Structures are given as C-alpha cells and as structure tokens.
Coordinates of N, CA and C in Angstrom, one line a residue:
M94 N 131.5 218.9 180.1 CA 130.5 218.8 181.0 C 130.9 217.8 182.2
M95 N 131.6 216.7 181.8 CA 132.0 215.8 182.8 C 133.0 216.4 183.8
L96 N 133.9 217.2 183.2 CA 134.9 217.9 184.1 C 134.2 218.9 185.0
I97 N 133.2 219.6 184.5 CA 132.4 220.5 185.4 C 131.7 219.7 186.5
D98 N 131.1 218.5 186.2 CA 130.5 217.7 187.2 C 131.4 217.2 188.2
L99 N 132.6 216.8 187.8 CA 133.6 216.3 188.7 C 134.1 217.4 189.7
K100 N 134.2 218.6 189.2 CA 134.6 219.7 190.0 C 133.5 220.0 191.1
M101 N 132.2 219.9 190.6 CA 131.1 220.2 191.6 C 131.0 219.0 192.6
I102 N 131.3 217.8 192.1 CA 131.2 216.7 193.0 C 132.3 216.8 194.1
M103 N 133.5 217.2 193.8 CA 134.5 217.4 194.7 C 134.1 218.5 195.7
E104 N 133.4 219.5 195.2 CA 133.0 220.7 196.1 C 131.9 220.3 197.0
H105 N 130.9 219.6 196.5 CA 129.6 219.4 197.3 C 129.5 218.0 197.9
C106 N 130.5 217.1 197.6 CA 130.4 215.7 198.2 C 131.5 215.4 199.2
Q107 N 132.2 216.5 199.7 CA 133.2 216.3 200.7 C 132.7 215.6 201.9
G108 N 133.3 214.4 202.3 CA 132.8 213.7 203.5 C 131.6 212.9 203.3
E109 N 131.0 212.8 202.1 CA 129.8 212.1 201.8 C 130.2 210.6 201.4
D110 N 129.3 209.7 201.7 CA 129.3 208.4 201.1 C 128.9 208.4 199.7
H111 N 129.8 208.3 198.7 CA 129.4 208.5 197.3 C 128.4 207.4 196.9
M112 N 128.3 206.3 197.6 CA 127.3 205.3 197.2 C 125.9 205.6 197.7
N113 N 125.9 206.4 198.8 CA 124.6 206.7 199.4 C 124.7 208.1 200.1
P114 N 124.8 209.2 199.3 CA 125.0 210.5 199.9 C 123.8 211.0 200.5
M115 N 124.0 211.7 201.6 CA 122.8 212.3 202.4 C 122.5 213.7 201.8
N116 N 123.6 214.4 201.3 CA 123.4 215.7 200.8 C 122.6 215.6 199.4
A117 N 121.5 216.4 199.3 CA 120.6 216.3 198.2 C 121.4 216.7 196.9
L118 N 122.1 217.8 196.9 CA 122.8 218.2 195.7 C 123.9 217.2 195.3
C119 N 124.6 216.6 196.3 CA 125.6 215.6 196.1 C 124.9 214.4 195.4
A120 N 123.8 214.0 195.9 CA 123.1 212.8 195.4 C 122.7 213.1 193.9
Q121 N 122.3 214.3 193.6 CA 121.9 214.6 192.3 C 123.1 214.6 191.3
L122 N 124.2 215.1 191.8 CA 125.4 215.1 191.0 C 125.9 213.7 190.8
M123 N 125.9 212.9 191.8 CA 126.4 211.5 191.7 C 125.5 210.7 190.7
D124 N 124.2 211.0 190.8 CA 123.3 210.3 189.9 C 123.6 210.6 188.4
R125 N 123.8 211.9 188.2 CA 124.2 212.4 186.8 C 125.5 211.8 186.4
F126 N 126.5 211.8 187.3 CA 127.8 211.2 186.9 C 127.7 209.8 186.6
N127 N 127.0 209.0 187.4 CA 126.9 207.6 187.3 C 126.1 207.2 186.0
R128 N 125.1 208.0 185.6 CA 124.4 207.7 184.3 C 125.3 207.9 183.1
L129 N 126.2 209.0 183.2 CA 127.1 209.2 182.1 C 128.2 208.1 182.1
F130 N 128.6 207.8 183.3 CA 129.7 206.8 183.4 C 129.3 205.4 182.9
E131 N 128.0 205.1 183.1 CA 127.5 203.8 182.6 C 127.5 203.6 181.1
E132 N 127.7 204.7 180.4 CA 127.8 204.6 178.9 C 129.1 204.0 178.4
N133 N 130.1 204.0 179.3 CA 131.4 203.4 178.9 C 131.5 202.0 179.3
S134 N 132.5 201.3 178.6 CA 132.9 200.0 179.0 C 133.9 200.1 180.2
K135 N 133.5 199.7 181.3 CA 134.3 199.9 182.5 C 135.7 199.2 182.5
P136 N 135.7 198.0 182.0 CA 137.1 197.3 182.0 C 138.0 198.0 181.0
H137 N 137.5 198.6 180.0 CA 138.4 199.3 179.0 C 137.5 200.3 178.3
I138 N 137.9 201.6 178.5 CA 137.0 202.7 178.1 C 136.8 202.8 176.6
L139 N 137.7 202.2 175.8 CA 137.7 202.3 174.4 C 137.0 201.1 173.7
Y140 N 136.6 200.1 174.5 CA 136.0 198.9 174.0 C 134.5 199.0 174.0
K141 N 133.9 198.1 173.2 CA 132.4 198.1 173.2 C 131.9 197.7 174.5
R142 N 130.8 198.3 174.9 CA 130.1 198.0 176.2 C 129.3 196.7 176.0
C143 N 129.7 195.7 176.8 CA 129.1 194.4 176.6 C 128.5 193.9 178.0
I144 N 127.9 192.7 177.9 CA 127.3 192.0 179.1 C 128.5 191.6 180.0
Y145 N 128.3 191.8 181.3 CA 129.3 191.3 182.2 C 129.0 189.8 182.4
V146 N 130.0 189.0 182.1 CA 129.8 187.5 182.2 C 130.0 187.1 183.7
S147 N 128.9 186.8 184.4 CA 128.9 186.4 185.7 C 127.8 185.3 185.9
P148 N 127.9 184.5 187.0 CA 126.9 183.5 187.1 C 125.5 184.0 187.6
R149 N 125.5 185.2 188.0 CA 124.2 185.8 188.4 C 123.7 186.9 187.5
P150 N 122.7 186.6 186.6 CA 122.3 187.6 185.7 C 121.8 188.9 186.4
N151 N 122.0 190.0 185.7 CA 121.6 191.3 186.3 C 120.3 191.8 185.7
D152 N 119.7 191.1 184.8 CA 118.4 191.5 184.2 C 117.6 190.3 183.8
D153 N 116.4 190.5 183.4 CA 115.5 189.4 183.0 C 115.6 189.0 181.6
T154 N 116.5 189.6 180.8 CA 116.6 189.2 179.4 C 117.6 188.2 179.2
T155 N 118.3 187.7 180.2 CA 119.4 186.8 180.1 C 119.0 185.5 179.3
E156 N 117.8 184.9 179.6 CA 117.5 183.7 179.0 C 117.4 183.8 177.5
R157 N 117.1 184.9 177.0 CA 117.0 185.1 175.5 C 118.4 185.2 174.9
K158 N 119.4 185.4 175.8 CA 120.8 185.6 175.3 C 121.6 184.3 175.3
V159 N 121.0 183.2 175.9 CA 121.7 182.0 176.1 C 121.1 180.9 175.2
L160 N 121.9 180.1 174.5 CA 121.4 179.1 173.7 C 120.7 178.0 174.5
M161 N 119.5 177.6 174.1 CA 118.7 176.6 174.9 C 119.5 175.3 175.2
E162 N 120.3 174.9 174.2 CA 121.0 173.6 174.4 C 122.1 173.8 175.4
E163 N 122.5 175.0 175.7 CA 123.6 175.2 176.7 C 123.1 175.3 178.1
T164 N 121.8 175.7 178.3 CA 121.3 175.9 179.6 C 121.3 174.6 180.5
G165 N 121.2 173.5 179.8 CA 121.2 172.2 180.6 C 122.5 171.8 181.1
L166 N 123.6 172.4 180.6 CA 125.0 172.0 180.9 C 125.4 172.6 182.3
L167 N 124.9 173.8 182.6 CA 125.3 174.5 183.7 C 124.2 174.9 184.7
K168 N 124.5 174.9 186.0 CA 123.5 175.3 186.9 C 123.4 176.8 187.0
H169 N 124.5 177.5 186.8 CA 124.6 179.0 186.9 C 125.0 179.5 185.5
V170 N 124.0 179.5 184.6 CA 124.2 179.9 183.2 C 124.6 181.4 183.1
P171 N 125.7 181.7 182.5 CA 126.1 183.1 182.4 C 125.4 183.7 181.1
P172 N 125.2 185.0 181.1 CA 124.6 185.6 179.9 C 125.7 185.5 178.8
R173 N 125.2 185.4 177.6 CA 126.1 185.2 176.4 C 126.3 186.6 175.7
P174 N 127.5 187.1 175.7 CA 127.8 188.4 175.0 C 127.9 188.1 173.5
Q175 N 128.0 189.2 172.8 CA 128.2 189.1 171.3 C 129.6 188.6 171.1
M176 N 129.9 187.9 170.0 CA 131.2 187.3 169.8 C 132.3 188.3 169.7
E177 N 132.0 189.5 169.2 CA 133.0 190.5 169.1 C 133.4 191.2 170.4
C178 N 132.7 190.8 171.5 CA 133.0 191.4 172.8 C 134.2 190.7 173.4
Q179 N 135.0 191.5 174.2 CA 136.2 190.9 174.9 C 135.8 189.9 175.9
S180 N 134.6 190.0 176.4 CA 134.1 189.1 177.5 C 133.6 187.7 176.9
Y181 N 133.6 187.6 175.6 CA 133.1 186.3 175.0 C 134.0 185.1 175.4
G182 N 135.3 185.4 175.5 CA 136.2 184.3 176.0 C 135.8 183.9 177.4
N183 N 135.4 184.8 178.3 CA 135.0 184.4 179.6 C 133.7 183.6 179.6
Y184 N 132.9 183.8 178.6 CA 131.6 183.0 178.5 C 132.0 181.6 178.1
L185 N 132.9 181.4 177.1 CA 133.3 180.1 176.7 C 134.0 179.3 177.8
L186 N 134.7 180.1 178.7 CA 135.5 179.5 179.7 C 134.6 178.6 180.7
Y187 N 133.3 179.1 180.9 CA 132.4 178.3 181.7 C 132.3 176.9 181.2
F188 N 132.1 176.7 179.9 CA 131.9 175.4 179.3 C 133.1 174.6 179.2
W189 N 134.3 175.2 179.0 CA 135.5 174.5 179.0 C 135.8 174.0 180.5
A190 N 135.7 174.9 181.4 CA 136.1 174.6 182.8 C 135.2 173.5 183.4
N191 N 133.9 173.4 182.9 CA 133.0 172.4 183.5 C 132.8 171.2 182.6
N192 N 133.7 171.0 181.6 CA 133.7 169.9 180.7 C 134.3 168.7 181.4
N193 N 133.7 167.5 181.3 CA 134.1 166.3 181.9 C 135.6 166.0 181.5
M194 N 135.9 166.2 180.3 CA 137.3 165.9 179.8 C 138.3 166.8 180.5
T195 N 137.9 168.1 180.7 CA 138.8 169.0 181.4 C 139.0 168.6 182.9
W196 N 137.9 168.2 183.5 CA 138.1 167.7 184.9 C 138.9 166.5 185.0
E197 N 138.8 165.6 184.1 CA 139.6 164.3 184.1 C 141.1 164.7 183.9
T198 N 141.3 165.6 182.9 CA 142.7 165.9 182.6 C 143.4 166.6 183.8
L199 N 142.6 167.4 184.6 CA 143.1 168.1 185.7 C 143.1 167.2 187.0
G200 N 142.6 166.0 186.9 CA 142.6 165.1 188.0 C 141.5 165.5 189.1
I201 N 140.5 166.2 188.7 CA 139.4 166.5 189.6 C 138.4 165.4 189.7
K202 N 138.2 164.9 190.9 CA 137.2 163.8 191.1 C 135.8 164.3 191.0
K203 N 134.9 163.6 190.4 CA 133.5 163.9 190.4 C 132.9 163.9 191.8
G204 N 132.2 165.0 192.1 CA 131.6 165.1 193.4 C 132.5 165.8 194.4
S205 N 133.7 166.0 194.1 CA 134.6 166.6 195.0 C 134.4 168.1 195.1
M206 N 133.8 168.7 194.1 CA 133.6 170.1 194.1 C 132.4 170.5 193.2
D207 N 131.8 171.6 193.5 CA 130.6 172.0 192.7 C 131.0 172.6 191.4
E208 N 130.1 173.1 190.6 CA 130.3 173.7 189.3 C 131.3 174.9 189.5
W209 N 132.2 175.0 188.5 CA 133.1 176.1 188.5 C 132.4 177.3 188.0
V210 N 132.6 178.5 188.7 CA 132.0 179.7 188.2 C 133.2 180.8 188.3
R211 N 133.1 181.8 187.4 CA 134.1 182.7 187.3 C 134.1 183.7 188.5
C212 N 133.0 184.2 188.8 CA 132.8 185.2 189.9 C 131.7 184.8 190.8
H213 N 131.9 184.8 192.1 CA 130.8 184.3 193.0 C 129.9 185.5 193.4
N214 N 130.3 186.7 193.2 CA 129.4 187.8 193.4 C 128.8 187.9 194.8
G215 N 129.6 187.7 195.8 CA 129.2 187.9 197.2 C 128.6 186.7 197.9
D216 N 128.5 185.5 197.2 CA 127.9 184.3 197.9 C 128.9 183.4 198.6
L217 N 130.2 183.8 198.7 CA 131.1 183.0 199.4 C 131.0 183.3 200.9
P218 N 131.3 182.3 201.7 CA 131.1 182.4 203.2 C 132.1 183.2 203.9
Y219 N 132.2 184.5 203.6 CA 133.1 185.4 204.3 C 132.6 186.8 204.3
S220 N 133.0 187.6 205.2 CA 132.6 189.0 205.2 C 133.8 189.9 204.9
E221 N 133.5 191.1 204.3 CA 134.5 192.0 204.0 C 134.6 193.1 205.1
D222 N 135.7 192.9 206.0 CA 135.8 193.8 207.1 C 137.1 194.6 207.1
I223 N 137.8 194.5 206.0 CA 139.0 195.3 205.8 C 138.8 196.4 204.8
K224 N 138.6 197.6 205.2 CA 138.3 198.7 204.3 C 139.5 199.2 203.5
S225 N 140.7 199.0 204.1 CA 141.9 199.5 203.4 C 143.0 198.5 203.7
S226 N 143.7 198.1 202.6 CA 144.9 197.2 202.8 C 146.2 198.0 202.7
I227 N 146.2 199.3 202.7 CA 147.4 200.1 202.6 C 148.4 199.8 203.7
Q228 N 147.9 199.6 204.9 CA 148.9 199.4 206.0 C 149.6 198.0 205.8
Y229 N 148.9 197.1 205.2 CA 149.6 195.8 204.9 C 150.6 195.9 203.8
H230 N 150.3 196.7 202.8 CA 151.3 197.0 201.7 C 152.5 197.6 202.4
H231 N 152.3 198.6 203.2 CA 153.3 199.3 203.9 C 154.2 198.4 204.7
N232 N 153.6 197.6 205.5 CA 154.3 196.6 206.4 C 155.2 195.7 205.6
I233 N 154.7 195.2 204.4 CA 155.5 194.2 203.6 C 156.6 194.9 202.9
T234 N 156.3 196.0 202.2 CA 157.3 196.7 201.4 C 158.5 197.3 202.3
T235 N 158.2 197.8 203.5 CA 159.2 198.3 204.3 C 160.2 197.3 204.9
K236 N 159.8 196.0 204.7 CA 160.7 194.9 205.1 C 161.7 194.5 204.0
G237 N 161.6 195.2 202.9 CA 162.6 195.0 201.8 C 162.2 194.1 200.7
Y238 N 160.9 193.6 200.7 CA 160.4 192.8 199.6 C 160.2 193.7 198.4
R239 N 160.7 193.2 197.2 CA 160.5 193.9 196.0 C 159.0 193.9 195.6
A240 N 158.5 195.0 195.1 CA 157.1 195.1 194.7 C 156.9 195.7 193.4
L241 N 156.1 195.1 192.5 CA 155.7 195.7 191.2 C 154.2 196.0 191.2
V242 N 153.9 197.3 191.1 CA 152.5 197.7 191.0 C 152.2 198.2 189.6
Y243 N 151.2 197.6 188.9 CA 151.0 198.0 187.5 C 149.5 198.2 187.3
S244 N 149.2 199.1 186.3 CA 147.8 199.4 186.1 C 147.6 199.8 184.6
G245 N 146.5 199.2 184.0 CA 146.2 199.6 182.6 C 145.7 201.0 182.6
D246 N 146.2 201.8 181.6 CA 145.8 203.2 181.6 C 144.4 203.5 180.9
H247 N 143.7 202.4 180.5 CA 142.4 202.6 180.0 C 141.3 201.9 180.9
D248 N 141.7 201.6 182.1 CA 140.8 200.9 183.0 C 140.0 201.9 183.8
S249 N 138.6 201.8 183.8 CA 137.8 202.7 184.7 C 137.2 202.0 185.9
V250 N 137.5 200.7 186.0 CA 137.0 200.0 187.2 C 137.9 200.4 188.4
I251 N 139.2 200.3 188.2 CA 140.2 200.8 189.1 C 141.2 201.7 188.3
P252 N 140.9 202.9 188.1 CA 141.7 203.8 187.2 C 143.1 203.9 187.8
F253 N 144.1 204.1 186.9 CA 145.5 204.1 187.3 C 145.8 205.3 188.3
L254 N 145.0 206.3 188.2 CA 145.1 207.5 189.1 C 144.8 207.1 190.5
G255 N 143.8 206.2 190.7 CA 143.5 205.7 192.0 C 144.6 204.8 192.6
T256 N 145.2 204.0 191.7 CA 146.3 203.1 192.2 C 147.5 204.0 192.5
Q257 N 147.7 205.0 191.7 CA 148.8 206.0 191.9 C 148.6 206.7 193.3
S258 N 147.4 207.0 193.6 CA 147.1 207.7 194.8 C 147.5 206.9 196.1
W259 N 147.1 205.6 196.1 CA 147.5 204.8 197.3 C 149.0 204.5 197.3
V260 N 149.6 204.4 196.2 CA 151.1 204.2 196.2 C 151.7 205.5 196.8
R261 N 151.2 206.6 196.4 CA 151.8 207.9 197.0 C 151.5 208.0 198.5
S262 N 150.4 207.4 198.9 CA 150.0 207.5 200.3 C 151.0 206.7 201.2
L263 N 151.8 205.9 200.6 CA 152.8 205.2 201.4 C 154.0 206.1 201.8
N264 N 154.1 207.2 201.1 CA 155.1 208.3 201.5 C 156.5 207.8 201.3
F265 N 156.7 206.9 200.3 CA 158.1 206.5 200.0 C 158.8 207.5 199.2
P266 N 160.0 207.9 199.5 CA 160.8 208.8 198.6 C 161.0 208.3 197.2
I267 N 160.9 209.2 196.2 CA 161.1 208.8 194.8 C 162.6 208.5 194.5
V268 N 162.9 207.4 193.9 CA 164.3 207.1 193.5 C 164.5 207.6 192.0
N269 N 163.6 207.2 191.1 CA 163.6 207.6 189.7 C 162.3 208.1 189.3
E270 N 162.2 209.4 188.8 CA 161.0 210.0 188.5 C 160.3 209.4 187.3
W271 N 159.1 209.8 187.0 CA 158.4 209.3 185.8 C 159.2 209.3 184.6
R272 N 159.1 208.2 183.8 CA 159.7 208.1 182.5 C 158.9 207.1 181.7
A273 N 159.1 207.2 180.4 CA 158.4 206.1 179.5 C 159.3 204.9 179.6
W274 N 158.6 203.7 179.5 CA 159.3 202.5 179.3 C 158.9 201.9 177.9
H275 N 159.8 201.2 177.3 CA 159.6 200.9 175.9 C 159.6 199.4 175.5
L276 N 159.0 199.2 174.4 CA 159.0 197.8 173.8 C 159.0 198.0 172.3
D277 N 160.0 197.4 171.7 CA 160.2 197.5 170.2 C 160.3 199.0 169.8
G278 N 161.0 199.8 170.6 CA 161.2 201.2 170.2 C 160.1 202.1 170.4
Q279 N 159.0 201.6 171.0 CA 157.8 202.4 171.2 C 157.4 202.5 172.7
S280 N 156.8 203.6 173.1 CA 156.4 203.7 174.5 C 155.4 202.6 174.8
A281 N 155.6 201.9 175.9 CA 154.6 200.8 176.3 C 153.9 201.2 177.6
G282 N 154.2 202.4 178.1 CA 153.6 202.9 179.3 C 154.6 203.8 180.0
F283 N 154.3 204.1 181.3 CA 155.2 205.0 182.1 C 155.5 204.3 183.4
T284 N 156.6 204.7 184.0 CA 157.0 204.0 185.2 C 157.7 205.0 186.2
I285 N 157.7 204.7 187.5 CA 158.3 205.5 188.5 C 158.8 204.5 189.6
T286 N 159.9 204.7 190.2 CA 160.4 203.8 191.2 C 160.6 204.6 192.5
Y287 N 160.3 203.9 193.6 CA 160.4 204.4 195.0 C 161.4 203.6 195.8
T288 N 161.7 204.2 197.0 CA 162.6 203.4 197.9 C 161.8 202.2 198.3
N289 N 162.5 201.3 199.1 CA 161.9 200.0 199.5 C 161.5 199.1 198.3
N290 N 162.3 199.3 197.2 CA 162.2 198.4 196.1 C 160.8 198.4 195.4
M291 N 160.1 199.5 195.4 CA 158.8 199.5 194.8 C 158.8 200.2 193.5
T292 N 158.2 199.5 192.5 CA 158.1 200.0 191.1 C 156.6 200.1 190.8
F293 N 156.2 201.3 190.2 CA 154.8 201.5 189.7 C 154.9 201.7 188.2
A294 N 154.1 201.0 187.5 CA 154.1 201.2 186.0 C 152.7 201.2 185.5
T295 N 152.5 201.9 184.4 CA 151.3 201.9 183.7 C 151.5 201.1 182.4
I296 N 150.4 200.5 181.9 CA 150.4 199.7 180.7 C 149.6 200.4 179.6
K297 N 150.3 200.9 178.6 CA 149.7 201.7 177.5 C 148.6 200.8 176.8
G298 N 147.4 201.3 176.8 CA 146.3 200.5 176.2 C 145.7 199.4 177.0
G299 N 146.2 199.2 178.2 CA 145.7 198.2 179.1 C 144.4 198.5 179.7
G300 N 143.6 197.4 179.9 CA 142.3 197.6 180.6 C 142.4 197.1 182.0
H301 N 141.2 196.7 182.6 CA 141.2 196.3 184.0 C 142.1 195.2 184.3
S302 N 142.1 194.1 183.6 CA 143.1 193.0 183.7 C 144.1 193.3 182.5
A303 N 145.1 194.0 182.8 CA 146.0 194.5 181.8 C 146.5 193.4 180.8
P304 N 147.0 192.3 181.4 CA 147.5 191.2 180.5 C 146.5 190.7 179.5
E305 N 145.2 190.8 179.8 CA 144.2 190.4 178.9 C 144.1 191.2 177.6
Y306 N 144.4 192.5 177.8 CA 144.3 193.5 176.7 C 145.7 193.7 176.1
Q307 N 146.8 193.7 176.8 CA 148.1 193.9 176.3 C 149.1 192.9 176.8
P308 N 148.9 191.6 176.3 CA 149.8 190.5 176.8 C 151.3 190.7 176.6
E309 N 151.6 191.2 175.4 CA 153.0 191.4 175.0 C 153.7 192.4 175.9
R310 N 153.1 193.5 176.1 CA 153.7 194.6 176.9 C 153.8 194.1 178.4
C311 N 152.7 193.4 178.9 CA 152.8 193.0 180.3 C 153.8 191.9 180.5
L312 N 154.0 191.0 179.5 CA 155.0 190.0 179.6 C 156.4 190.6 179.6
A313 N 156.6 191.6 178.8 CA 157.9 192.3 178.7 C 158.2 193.0 180.1
M314 N 157.2 193.6 180.6 CA 157.3 194.3 181.9 C 157.7 193.3 183.0
F315 N 157.0 192.2 183.0 CA 157.2 191.2 184.1 C 158.6 190.6 184.0
R316 N 159.0 190.2 182.8 CA 160.3 189.6 182.5 C 161.4 190.5 183.0
R317 N 161.3 191.8 182.7 CA 162.4 192.7 183.2 C 162.4 192.9 184.7
W318 N 161.2 193.0 185.3 CA 161.1 193.2 186.7 C 161.6 191.9 187.5
I319 N 161.1 190.7 187.0 CA 161.5 189.5 187.8 C 163.0 189.2 187.6
S320 N 163.6 189.8 186.5 CA 165.0 189.6 186.3 C 165.8 190.7 187.0
D321 N 165.1 191.6 187.7 CA 165.7 192.7 188.4 C 166.4 193.7 187.5
E322 N 165.8 193.9 186.3 CA 166.3 194.8 185.3 C 165.3 196.0 185.3
P323 N 165.8 197.2 184.9 CA 164.9 198.4 184.8 C 163.9 198.2 183.7
L324 N 162.7 198.7 183.9 CA 161.7 198.5 182.8 C 162.2 199.3 181.6

C-alpha cells in the first residue's frame, strides 16, 4: 500500500509544496502518507518510537513524564522517554551538561552563558535563507579537498537515498562503482567513489546519527578514510 501511495504521490504531486500542497488529491495523499510514516521511529526505522528529547515539549502530557524533583533543576525541562529508548541518553545529557561540577571542570564561569539545551528548535537569532547547499559542496570539492559523505541505511529523517541523490547531482564521474566495505569479515555497508576525491558510504544498521547506532563501524570507516586508505 505504501508503494502504491508513493507512486500516486509522484504522479499527482509534481511541482507541489509537499508541506502545503494546493492540489486536493495531492493533499489527501500526503496526509495519508504522513499518518503512516508517523508510525515509525524516524531516527532509526527498526527502533521503538519514543519521545523526541527537546527543550520545547510538543504536547501537554510532558509534565507527567518528568520527575517533580528534576523540574526545579532546569528552565527548559525536556520530556523523559522510557529507559529502553535510544533517546534516554539525550535526556540524561541535560542534567550532566547543566551540573555545577561539569561547568567547573570545563572552566565555564557562572553567568557567562545560559542553560545548555540540546536543540533550540528555531529560537536562535538567525533566519534560514539558503534552500540548497549543493553549490557550496560543489565549489569546495572541485578545489581538490577530500570529502567523505556517509549515511545510516536505517535513517528516515534524511534517508540515504536522498543523500545519494544530491551526491549524484554534483555530476562527478564515478571512479569506483558500488561495492561492499567490510569490518571483521562482514559487510558494514556499501561505498562508491567519485572524482574530486569524494567518497560516499552507507553504514549498515545506522540511524540518523550513524555513530550513535553503529560506533564501531563508523570509527572503522573514519580511520580508513582519514588515513587515505580505501574503505
């Protein structure tokens, strides 16, 4: 059913703003797709769907999810996910990062900065006026700088197919076609290399922030790349 919806979306939503489509049929299809898509964990499609740990709650039930004794410690109290959630570590990070001993150890003077938060969610004093950064990637890579582009193959926030699409849009000739790269005799993902010293690699089992989900594979990939060795 999802494949059928995607085919219809491609057919009826050409040229439409997918966030706010004017075409009635496109709007209906996108609404159906988004409702189905919300059933997944976006950072990693195989993981449990959990609360997004950010300083701005998305619903009115947040207060019930946060321990009362913790609310007095932070101005921007994040919602508390279940302990088995991948995001629970991000929740604990708020309390570690705002602990007085942490600030003293890092040499941060009291009053020099406000409370640390993980994601500001649009309240920073800047505007987003760059719709695409592809031209900047092109300008840098054509000057000979080596580039490693990697993507977790289980990420639905920025799927690897989307990353692959903008890499292809640079129109760099292929040097080495797709192949598996390995760790401990097992496939750790797939990789392809282009001219202008660009390498694109997928991380098997990786989510949105691939090193968070597959640290060993990501470390092996980076060590080989930084040492100018083939993956």
